[in-house]
């Protein structure tokens, strides 16, 4: 699997495209207060139907086949309309035109508000989705839920953040695995002083997704929406400024790298040992084992260093869901498919074993076969078990704005640039806040916090 395909599959790279001016009609879908009866569901699933499903997951036909075997009257047409942002752009165009939209779409957690603000997604509660809540990791269910209890999508995979590190480099320089960010900073200074060609880590100046994940871990609340027109923007709150001081300070000292990630130079750096750690997510271990083969057996995994060791926490970077388009003509069949695809035990397991997704279901995260894997690339460490535990420390209250593409662009041009230039990152946070506030007001939002 190619680098880009793997990352976009896991939701690691792309950020949502704003959908501020277009939505679809309801397609005759029932209100959330009107549950669809089992008889109606049974009838719909016996009626010959074709669903169109936009997704960039490779080889998903295997999971689709499981659904079609159970419901032979319903056929699913799988379409790759692009990976992440390109797909969202095409979807926005189709919704605005009133034709050409699919029945279902793959959508990343952070992109959901982009489409719910325009009433483009179907609330899945009338179709029984609420009953699935206990099957999924708590914070993932919060990510797909609306403020009124709506269920906008079904979780598919996740990316709780942790740290991959080179055991051999740590041993050579007498570095203990840092458990706090203070220890991490001390190790960064020690390592780079001992060997100027090696850095403890690289914080990519082009990666707003990772920054949001670090904000999440630090307890930041950069966005909070109330209704469709009110939003609080606090991308430079106290927790975010703490991040700015910390990472900006290490960058200015020159003891961490700041080069763009997922480039040829970055791959080469990982393979030759330029970086002793990678701050990444649960999809990272599989990705790294295919991208840094020269370092097999030298890596290990650990939780992120903590701001408060007494209160372990992490953020999330990546992951996708399956959502149903509200304007679709087959809401019952589409809703049943979205639920089956991600909650059926055989289908969920296939995502973990065929596409190497990190699971969103509690059953898989406690499954002995899954968490008991001991990959040789990590010296036989039970990496899945480690990340499964990390997932339980992700805060369920983190929110995204309905214009995340703008937030990402502004971050790259302010905070990311400050890291790349090794200038004042705290000041850059203020500029990010100002730019994003101006944009939101220009889109008609009532903004608090800036």
PDB file of N, CA and C in Angstrom, residues 36 78 179 193 280 289 313 344 393 439:
ATOM      1  N   UNK A  36     -38.294   4.225  12.741  1.00  0.00           N
ATOM      2  CA  UNK A  36     -38.749   3.363  11.664  1.00  0.00           C
ATOM      3  C   UNK A  36     -38.998   1.971  12.240  1.00  0.00           C
ATOM      4  N   UNK A  78     -19.632   0.801  -5.174  1.00  0.00           N
ATOM      5  CA  UNK A  78     -18.537   1.506  -4.512  1.00  0.00           C
ATOM      6  C   UNK A  78     -17.843   2.439  -5.509  1.00  0.00           C
ATOM      7  N   UNK A 179       8.273  10.203  30.189  1.00  0.00           N
ATOM      8  CA  UNK A 179       6.867  10.050  30.568  1.00  0.00           C
ATOM      9  C   UNK A 179       6.174  11.392  30.739  1.00  0.00           C
ATOM     10  N   UNK A 193      22.700  17.586  21.613  1.00  0.00           N
ATOM     11  CA  UNK A 193      24.032  18.047  22.013  1.00  0.00           C
ATOM     12  C   UNK A 193      25.057  16.939  21.808  1.00  0.00           C
ATOM     13  N   UNK A 280       2.954  10.173  16.742  1.00  0.00           N
ATOM     14  CA  UNK A 280       2.043   9.722  15.703  1.00  0.00           C
ATOM     15  C   UNK A 280       0.760   9.185  16.311  1.00  0.00           C
ATOM     16  N   UNK A 289       6.286   0.508   9.680  1.00  0.00           N
ATOM     17  CA  UNK A 289       6.920  -0.773   9.368  1.00  0.00           C
ATOM     18  C   UNK A 289       7.066  -0.984   7.867  1.00  0.00           C
ATOM     19  N   UNK A 313      -3.575  11.371  29.481  1.00  0.00           N
ATOM     20  CA  UNK A 313      -4.487  11.809  28.431  1.00  0.00           C
ATOM     21  C   UNK A 313      -3.804  11.706  27.083  1.00  0.00           C
ATOM     22  N   UNK A 344     -20.854  -4.817  12.465  1.00  0.00           N
ATOM     23  CA  UNK A 344     -20.873  -6.271  12.315  1.00  0.00           C
ATOM     24  C   UNK A 344     -19.499  -6.825  12.699  1.00  0.00           C
ATOM     25  N   UNK A 393      -7.934   7.074  27.044  1.00  0.00           N
ATOM     26  CA  UNK A 393      -7.574   8.341  27.693  1.00  0.00           C
ATOM     27  C   UNK A 393      -7.882   9.557  26.825  1.00  0.00           C
ATOM     28  N   UNK A 439     -12.470  35.313   9.468  1.00  0.00           N
ATOM     29  CA  UNK A 439     -13.104  34.452   8.468  1.00  0.00           C
ATOM     30  C   UNK A 439     -14.499  34.031   8.915  1.00  0.00           C
TER      31      UNK A 439
END
